[in-house]
């Protein structure tokens, strides 16, 4: 079984920009940029559209935030 890749890795592998991906997937550029940067976890529908742009299924892509949320929000350590 092949290891899954994130959207950023797929963009690099397919040599497309986030703007090109946004156009192919029919999703707003800023949303796609957030997905590529790992700052936004897309909805199931968005996952399907992004995956289809690469000729994949959503299960073949790693989704999610790159930075744990607890490090972004809250009052911080101690």
PDB file of N, CA and C in Angstrom:
ATOM      1  N   UNK A   1       0.847  -1.193   0.000  1.00  0.00           N
ATOM      2  CA  UNK A   1       0.000   0.000   0.000  1.00  0.00           C
ATOM      3  C   UNK A   1       0.887   1.249   0.000  1.00  0.00           C
ATOM      4  N   UNK A   2       0.543   2.222  -0.803  1.00  0.00           N
ATOM      5  CA  UNK A   2       1.318   3.454  -0.913  1.00  0.00           C
ATOM      6  C   UNK A   2       1.053   4.358   0.286  1.00  0.00           C
ATOM      7  N   UNK A   3       2.093   5.041   0.738  1.00  0.00           N
ATOM      8  CA  UNK A   3       1.939   6.015   1.812  1.00  0.00           C
ATOM      9  C   UNK A   3       1.171   7.217   1.267  1.00  0.00           C
ATOM     10  N   UNK A   4       0.332   7.799   2.105  1.00  0.00           N
ATOM     11  CA  UNK A   4      -0.422   8.970   1.669  1.00  0.00           C
ATOM     12  C   UNK A   4       0.475  10.203   1.730  1.00  0.00           C
ATOM     13  N   UNK A   5       0.128  11.195   0.948  1.00  0.00           N
ATOM     14  CA  UNK A   5       0.862  12.458   0.909  1.00  0.00           C
ATOM     15  C   UNK A   5      -0.100  13.583   1.252  1.00  0.00           C
ATOM     16  N   UNK A   6       0.446  14.694   1.719  1.00  0.00           N
ATOM     17  CA  UNK A   6      -0.406  15.850   1.971  1.00  0.00           C
ATOM     18  C   UNK A   6      -0.546  16.668   0.688  1.00  0.00           C
ATOM     19  N   UNK A   7      -1.404  17.661   0.731  1.00  0.00           N
ATOM     20  CA  UNK A   7      -1.707  18.448  -0.466  1.00  0.00           C
ATOM     21  C   UNK A   7      -0.484  19.227  -0.944  1.00  0.00           C
ATOM     22  N   UNK A   8       0.301  19.747  -0.023  1.00  0.00           N
ATOM     23  CA  UNK A   8       1.514  20.481  -0.417  1.00  0.00           C
ATOM     24  C   UNK A   8       2.461  19.578  -1.204  1.00  0.00           C
ATOM     25  N   UNK A   9       2.681  18.364  -0.701  1.00  0.00           N
ATOM     26  CA  UNK A   9       3.551  17.417  -1.399  1.00  0.00           C
ATOM     27  C   UNK A   9       3.007  17.086  -2.784  1.00  0.00           C
ATOM     28  N   UNK A  10       1.692  16.929  -2.877  1.00  0.00           N
ATOM     29  CA  UNK A  10       1.077  16.614  -4.168  1.00  0.00           C
ATOM     30  C   UNK A  10       1.229  17.773  -5.154  1.00  0.00           C
ATOM     31  N   UNK A  11       1.094  19.003  -4.667  1.00  0.00           N
ATOM     32  CA  UNK A  11       1.281  20.167  -5.547  1.00  0.00           C
ATOM     33  C   UNK A  11       2.709  20.189  -6.088  1.00  0.00           C
ATOM     34  N   UNK A  12       3.671  19.921  -5.214  1.00  0.00           N
ATOM     35  CA  UNK A  12       5.071  19.891  -5.659  1.00  0.00           C
ATOM     36  C   UNK A  12       5.294  18.765  -6.659  1.00  0.00           C
ATOM     37  N   UNK A  13       4.753  17.588  -6.363  1.00  0.00           N
ATOM     38  CA  UNK A  13       4.920  16.430  -7.239  1.00  0.00           C
ATOM     39  C   UNK A  13       4.296  16.663  -8.615  1.00  0.00           C
ATOM     40  N   UNK A  14       3.128  17.321  -8.631  1.00  0.00           N
ATOM     41  CA  UNK A  14       2.420  17.571  -9.889  1.00  0.00           C
ATOM     42  C   UNK A  14       2.815  18.903 -10.524  1.00  0.00           C
ATOM     43  N   UNK A  15       3.693  19.622  -9.833  1.00  0.00           N
ATOM     44  CA  UNK A  15       4.196  20.916 -10.320  1.00  0.00           C
ATOM     45  C   UNK A  15       3.076  21.904 -10.647  1.00  0.00           C
ATOM     46  N   UNK A  16       2.163  22.041  -9.666  1.00  0.00           N
ATOM     47  CA  UNK A  16       1.095  23.035  -9.820  1.00  0.00           C
ATOM     48  C   UNK A  16       1.107  23.955  -8.602  1.00  0.00           C
ATOM     49  N   UNK A  17       0.669  25.177  -8.817  1.00  0.00           N
ATOM     50  CA  UNK A  17       0.564  26.152  -7.732  1.00  0.00           C
ATOM     51  C   UNK A  17      -0.771  25.985  -7.027  1.00  0.00           C
ATOM     52  N   UNK A  18      -0.894  26.612  -5.874  1.00  0.00           N
ATOM     53  CA  UNK A  18      -2.175  26.549  -5.168  1.00  0.00           C
ATOM     54  C   UNK A  18      -3.268  27.233  -5.988  1.00  0.00           C
ATOM     55  N   UNK A  19      -2.900  28.240  -6.774  1.00  0.00           N
ATOM     56  CA  UNK A  19      -3.885  28.913  -7.614  1.00  0.00           C
ATOM     57  C   UNK A  19      -4.399  27.980  -8.709  1.00  0.00           C
ATOM     58  N   UNK A  20      -3.498  27.209  -9.302  1.00  0.00           N
ATOM     59  CA  UNK A  20      -3.915  26.236 -10.315  1.00  0.00           C
ATOM     60  C   UNK A  20      -4.784  25.150  -9.690  1.00  0.00           C
ATOM     61  N   UNK A  21      -4.415  24.723  -8.491  1.00  0.00           N
ATOM     62  CA  UNK A  21      -5.220  23.718  -7.790  1.00  0.00           C
ATOM     63  C   UNK A  21      -6.606  24.269  -7.477  1.00  0.00           C
ATOM     64  N   UNK A  22      -6.671  25.509  -7.032  1.00  0.00           N
ATOM     65  CA  UNK A  22      -7.962  26.133  -6.726  1.00  0.00           C
ATOM     66  C   UNK A  22      -8.860  26.144  -7.957  1.00  0.00           C
ATOM     67  N   UNK A  23      -8.283  26.480  -9.090  1.00  0.00           N
ATOM     68  CA  UNK A  23      -9.061  26.514 -10.334  1.00  0.00           C
ATOM     69  C   UNK A  23      -9.550  25.116 -10.713  1.00  0.00           C
ATOM     70  N   UNK A  24      -8.654  24.126 -10.634  1.00  0.00           N
ATOM     71  CA  UNK A  24      -9.021  22.753 -10.982  1.00  0.00           C
ATOM     72  C   UNK A  24     -10.075  22.185 -10.036  1.00  0.00           C
ATOM     73  N   UNK A  25      -9.975  22.536  -8.746  1.00  0.00           N
ATOM     74  CA  UNK A  25     -10.889  21.990  -7.746  1.00  0.00           C
ATOM     75  C   UNK A  25     -12.169  22.816  -7.602  1.00  0.00           C
ATOM     76  N   UNK A  26     -12.160  24.041  -8.139  1.00  0.00           N
ATOM     77  CA  UNK A  26     -13.337  24.904  -8.013  1.00  0.00           C
ATOM     78  C   UNK A  26     -13.554  25.392  -6.591  1.00  0.00           C
ATOM     79  N   UNK A  27     -12.434  25.666  -5.901  1.00  0.00           N
ATOM     80  CA  UNK A  27     -12.475  26.145  -4.517  1.00  0.00           C
ATOM     81  C   UNK A  27     -11.733  27.467  -4.451  1.00  0.00           C
ATOM     82  N   UNK A  28     -12.193  28.361  -3.582  1.00  0.00           N
ATOM     83  CA  UNK A  28     -11.576  29.671  -3.396  1.00  0.00           C
ATOM     84  C   UNK A  28     -10.068  29.553  -3.163  1.00  0.00           C
ATOM     85  N   UNK A  29      -9.300  30.440  -3.776  1.00  0.00           N
ATOM     86  CA  UNK A  29      -7.840  30.397  -3.682  1.00  0.00           C
ATOM     87  C   UNK A  29      -7.338  30.485  -2.242  1.00  0.00           C
ATOM     88  N   UNK A  30      -7.932  31.355  -1.443  1.00  0.00           N
ATOM     89  CA  UNK A  30      -7.470  31.507  -0.062  1.00  0.00           C
ATOM     90  C   UNK A  30      -7.730  30.242   0.756  1.00  0.00           C
ATOM     91  N   UNK A  31      -8.843  29.577   0.481  1.00  0.00           N
ATOM     92  CA  UNK A  31      -9.137  28.317   1.165  1.00  0.00           C
ATOM     93  C   UNK A  31      -8.123  27.252   0.763  1.00  0.00           C
ATOM     94  N   UNK A  32      -7.827  27.172  -0.524  1.00  0.00           N
ATOM     95  CA  UNK A  32      -6.852  26.185  -0.997  1.00  0.00           C
ATOM     96  C   UNK A  32      -5.472  26.484  -0.416  1.00  0.00           C
ATOM     97  N   UNK A  33      -5.087  27.741  -0.351  1.00  0.00           N
ATOM     98  CA  UNK A  33      -3.805  28.097   0.247  1.00  0.00           C
ATOM     99  C   UNK A  33      -3.748  27.618   1.696  1.00  0.00           C
ATOM    100  N   UNK A  34      -4.811  27.828   2.441  1.00  0.00           N
ATOM    101  CA  UNK A  34      -4.858  27.380   3.837  1.00  0.00           C
ATOM    102  C   UNK A  34      -4.756  25.858   3.933  1.00  0.00           C
ATOM    103  N   UNK A  35      -5.380  25.154   2.997  1.00  0.00           N
ATOM    104  CA  UNK A  35      -5.293  23.691   2.966  1.00  0.00           C
ATOM    105  C   UNK A  35      -3.860  23.260   2.666  1.00  0.00           C
ATOM    106  N   UNK A  36      -3.252  23.879   1.661  1.00  0.00           N
ATOM    107  CA  UNK A  36      -1.882  23.538   1.265  1.00  0.00           C
ATOM    108  C   UNK A  36      -0.908  23.787   2.422  1.00  0.00           C
ATOM    109  N   UNK A  37      -1.099  24.872   3.148  1.00  0.00           N
ATOM    110  CA  UNK A  37      -0.215  25.217   4.258  1.00  0.00           C
ATOM    111  C   UNK A  37      -0.522  24.429   5.527  1.00  0.00           C
ATOM    112  N   UNK A  38      -1.576  23.625   5.506  1.00  0.00           N
ATOM    113  CA  UNK A  38      -1.939  22.838   6.680  1.00  0.00           C
ATOM    114  C   UNK A  38      -2.595  23.647   7.768  1.00  0.00           C
ATOM    115  N   UNK A  39      -3.230  24.751   7.385  1.00  0.00           N
ATOM    116  CA  UNK A  39      -3.897  25.622   8.353  1.00  0.00           C
ATOM    117  C   UNK A  39      -5.406  25.429   8.364  1.00  0.00           C
ATOM    118  N   UNK A  40      -5.918  24.590   7.497  1.00  0.00           N
ATOM    119  CA  UNK A  40      -7.357  24.376   7.385  1.00  0.00           C
ATOM    120  C   UNK A  40      -7.608  22.919   7.057  1.00  0.00           C
ATOM    121  N   UNK A  41      -8.507  22.296   7.798  1.00  0.00           N
ATOM    122  CA  UNK A  41      -8.913  20.934   7.488  1.00  0.00           C
ATOM    123  C   UNK A  41     -10.182  21.028   6.647  1.00  0.00           C
ATOM    124  N   UNK A  42     -10.126  20.618   5.388  1.00  0.00           N
ATOM    125  CA  UNK A  42     -11.268  20.791   4.496  1.00  0.00           C
ATOM    126  C   UNK A  42     -12.434  19.875   4.829  1.00  0.00           C
ATOM    127  N   UNK A  43     -13.614  20.309   4.404  1.00  0.00           N
ATOM    128  CA  UNK A  43     -14.825  19.507   4.562  1.00  0.00           C
ATOM    129  C   UNK A  43     -14.720  18.276   3.665  1.00  0.00           C
ATOM    130  N   UNK A  44     -15.573  17.278   3.879  1.00  0.00           N
ATOM    131  CA  UNK A  44     -15.554  16.102   2.999  1.00  0.00           C
ATOM    132  C   UNK A  44     -15.731  16.456   1.518  1.00  0.00           C
ATOM    133  N   UNK A  45     -16.602  17.411   1.227  1.00  0.00           N
ATOM    134  CA  UNK A  45     -16.801  17.825  -0.166  1.00  0.00           C
ATOM    135  C   UNK A  45     -15.568  18.483  -0.759  1.00  0.00           C
ATOM    136  N   UNK A  46     -14.927  19.334   0.041  1.00  0.00           N
ATOM    137  CA  UNK A  46     -13.687  19.975  -0.418  1.00  0.00           C
ATOM    138  C   UNK A  46     -12.589  18.930  -0.613  1.00  0.00           C
ATOM    139  N   UNK A  47     -12.534  17.958   0.277  1.00  0.00           N
ATOM    140  CA  UNK A  47     -11.547  16.884   0.140  1.00  0.00           C
ATOM    141  C   UNK A  47     -11.743  16.135  -1.173  1.00  0.00           C
ATOM    142  N   UNK A  48     -12.989  15.841  -1.485  1.00  0.00           N
ATOM    143  CA  UNK A  48     -13.281  15.135  -2.740  1.00  0.00           C
ATOM    144  C   UNK A  48     -12.845  15.948  -3.943  1.00  0.00           C
ATOM    145  N   UNK A  49     -13.099  17.258  -3.919  1.00  0.00           N
ATOM    146  CA  UNK A  49     -12.758  18.109  -5.063  1.00  0.00           C
ATOM    147  C   UNK A  49     -11.250  18.268  -5.226  1.00  0.00           C
ATOM    148  N   UNK A  50     -10.539  18.418  -4.106  1.00  0.00           N
ATOM    149  CA  UNK A  50      -9.078  18.523  -4.168  1.00  0.00           C
ATOM    150  C   UNK A  50      -8.488  17.202  -4.645  1.00  0.00           C
ATOM    151  N   UNK A  51      -8.958  16.111  -4.073  1.00  0.00           N
ATOM    152  CA  UNK A  51      -8.446  14.788  -4.461  1.00  0.00           C
ATOM    153  C   UNK A  51      -8.690  14.525  -5.942  1.00  0.00           C
ATOM    154  N   UNK A  52      -9.874  14.870  -6.438  1.00  0.00           N
ATOM    155  CA  UNK A  52     -10.202  14.652  -7.847  1.00  0.00           C
ATOM    156  C   UNK A  52      -9.274  15.447  -8.758  1.00  0.00           C
ATOM    157  N   UNK A  53      -8.843  16.626  -8.306  1.00  0.00           N
ATOM    158  CA  UNK A  53      -7.920  17.440  -9.108  1.00  0.00           C
ATOM    159  C   UNK A  53      -6.590  16.716  -9.322  1.00  0.00           C
ATOM    160  N   UNK A  54      -6.247  15.804  -8.410  1.00  0.00           N
ATOM    161  CA  UNK A  54      -5.023  15.012  -8.538  1.00  0.00           C
ATOM    162  C   UNK A  54      -5.289  13.611  -9.077  1.00  0.00           C
ATOM    163  N   UNK A  55      -6.557  13.302  -9.361  1.00  0.00           N
ATOM    164  CA  UNK A  55      -6.905  11.965  -9.838  1.00  0.00           C
ATOM    165  C   UNK A  55      -6.858  10.928  -8.725  1.00  0.00           C
ATOM    166  N   UNK A  56      -7.132  11.369  -7.497  1.00  0.00           N
ATOM    167  CA  UNK A  56      -7.090  10.500  -6.329  1.00  0.00           C
ATOM    168  C   UNK A  56      -8.432  10.510  -5.606  1.00  0.00           C
ATOM    169  N   UNK A  57      -8.548   9.663  -4.588  1.00  0.00           N
ATOM    170  CA  UNK A  57      -9.693   9.720  -3.684  1.00  0.00           C
ATOM    171  C   UNK A  57      -9.243  10.422  -2.411  1.00  0.00           C
ATOM    172  N   UNK A  58     -10.190  10.899  -1.619  1.00  0.00           N
ATOM    173  CA  UNK A  58      -9.809  11.618  -0.397  1.00  0.00           C
ATOM    174  C   UNK A  58      -9.037  10.749   0.577  1.00  0.00           C
ATOM    175  N   UNK A  59      -9.255   9.439   0.522  1.00  0.00           N
ATOM    176  CA  UNK A  59      -8.546   8.524   1.420  1.00  0.00           C
ATOM    177  C   UNK A  59      -7.060   8.395   1.069  1.00  0.00           C
ATOM    178  N   UNK A  60      -6.686   8.811  -0.122  1.00  0.00           N
ATOM    179  CA  UNK A  60      -5.297   8.703  -0.554  1.00  0.00           C
ATOM    180  C   UNK A  60      -4.469   9.934  -0.196  1.00  0.00           C
ATOM    181  N   UNK A  61      -5.073  10.881   0.515  1.00  0.00           N
ATOM    182  CA  UNK A  61      -4.392  12.122   0.882  1.00  0.00           C
ATOM    183  C   UNK A  61      -4.438  12.277   2.400  1.00  0.00           C
ATOM    184  N   UNK A  62      -3.347  12.793   2.962  1.00  0.00           N
ATOM    185  CA  UNK A  62      -3.304  13.103   4.391  1.00  0.00           C
ATOM    186  C   UNK A  62      -3.850  14.506   4.579  1.00  0.00           C
ATOM    187  N   UNK A  63      -4.838  14.643   5.457  1.00  0.00           N
ATOM    188  CA  UNK A  63      -5.484  15.932   5.708  1.00  0.00           C
ATOM    189  C   UNK A  63      -5.206  16.361   7.138  1.00  0.00           C
ATOM    190  N   UNK A  64      -5.306  17.645   7.377  1.00  0.00           N
ATOM    191  CA  UNK A  64      -5.235  18.123   8.748  1.00  0.00           C
ATOM    192  C   UNK A  64      -4.233  19.234   8.943  1.00  0.00           C
ATOM    193  N   UNK A  65      -4.203  19.705  10.169  1.00  0.00           N
ATOM    194  CA  UNK A  65      -3.319  20.802  10.529  1.00  0.00           C
ATOM    195  C   UNK A  65      -1.899  20.308  10.725  1.00  0.00           C
ATOM    196  N   UNK A  66      -0.943  21.126  10.316  1.00  0.00           N
ATOM    197  CA  UNK A  66       0.465  20.804  10.520  1.00  0.00           C
ATOM    198  C   UNK A  66       0.931  21.256  11.897  1.00  0.00           C
ATOM    199  N   UNK A  67       0.335  22.324  12.417  1.00  0.00           N
ATOM    200  CA  UNK A  67       0.672  22.832  13.731  1.00  0.00           C
ATOM    201  C   UNK A  67      -0.458  22.475  14.682  1.00  0.00           C
ATOM    202  N   UNK A  68      -0.158  21.813  15.791  1.00  0.00           N
ATOM    203  CA  UNK A  68      -1.229  21.473  16.731  1.00  0.00           C
ATOM    204  C   UNK A  68      -1.983  22.722  17.180  1.00  0.00           C
ATOM    205  N   UNK A  69      -3.283  22.621  17.236  1.00  0.00           N
ATOM    206  CA  UNK A  69      -4.139  23.757  17.588  1.00  0.00           C
ATOM    207  C   UNK A  69      -3.808  24.321  18.965  1.00  0.00           C
ATOM    208  N   UNK A  70      -3.484  23.485  19.936  1.00  0.00           N
ATOM    209  CA  UNK A  70      -3.231  23.966  21.281  1.00  0.00           C
ATOM    210  C   UNK A  70      -2.066  24.960  21.333  1.00  0.00           C
ATOM    211  N   UNK A  71      -1.207  24.961  20.317  1.00  0.00           N
ATOM    212  CA  UNK A  71      -0.098  25.901  20.289  1.00  0.00           C
ATOM    213  C   UNK A  71      -0.481  27.246  19.674  1.00  0.00           C
ATOM    214  N   UNK A  72      -1.661  27.323  19.107  1.00  0.00           N
ATOM    215  CA  UNK A  72      -2.103  28.551  18.459  1.00  0.00           C
ATOM    216  C   UNK A  72      -3.027  29.344  19.378  1.00  0.00           C
ATOM    217  N   UNK A  73      -3.936  28.666  20.063  1.00  0.00           N
ATOM    218  CA  UNK A  73      -4.947  29.313  20.881  1.00  0.00           C
ATOM    219  C   UNK A  73      -4.664  29.107  22.369  1.00  0.00           C
ATOM    220  N   UNK A  74      -5.193  29.958  23.190  1.00  0.00           N
ATOM    221  CA  UNK A  74      -5.045  29.801  24.629  1.00  0.00           C
ATOM    222  C   UNK A  74      -3.982  30.731  25.184  1.00  0.00           C
ATOM    223  N   UNK A  75      -3.758  30.611  26.457  1.00  0.00           N
ATOM    224  CA  UNK A  75      -2.831  31.523  27.117  1.00  0.00           C
ATOM    225  C   UNK A  75      -1.401  30.992  27.149  1.00  0.00           C
ATOM    226  N   UNK A  76      -1.182  29.817  26.607  1.00  0.00           N
ATOM    227  CA  UNK A  76       0.172  29.297  26.510  1.00  0.00           C
ATOM    228  C   UNK A  76       0.618  28.576  27.769  1.00  0.00           C
ATOM    229  N   UNK A  77       1.874  28.149  27.766  1.00  0.00           N
ATOM    230  CA  UNK A  77       2.380  27.399  28.914  1.00  0.00           C
ATOM    231  C   UNK A  77       2.488  28.255  30.167  1.00  0.00           C
ATOM    232  N   UNK A  78       2.323  27.581  31.274  1.00  0.00           N
ATOM    233  CA  UNK A  78       2.496  28.053  32.611  1.00  0.00           C
ATOM    234  C   UNK A  78       2.222  29.415  32.988  1.00  0.00           C
TER     235      UNK A  78
END
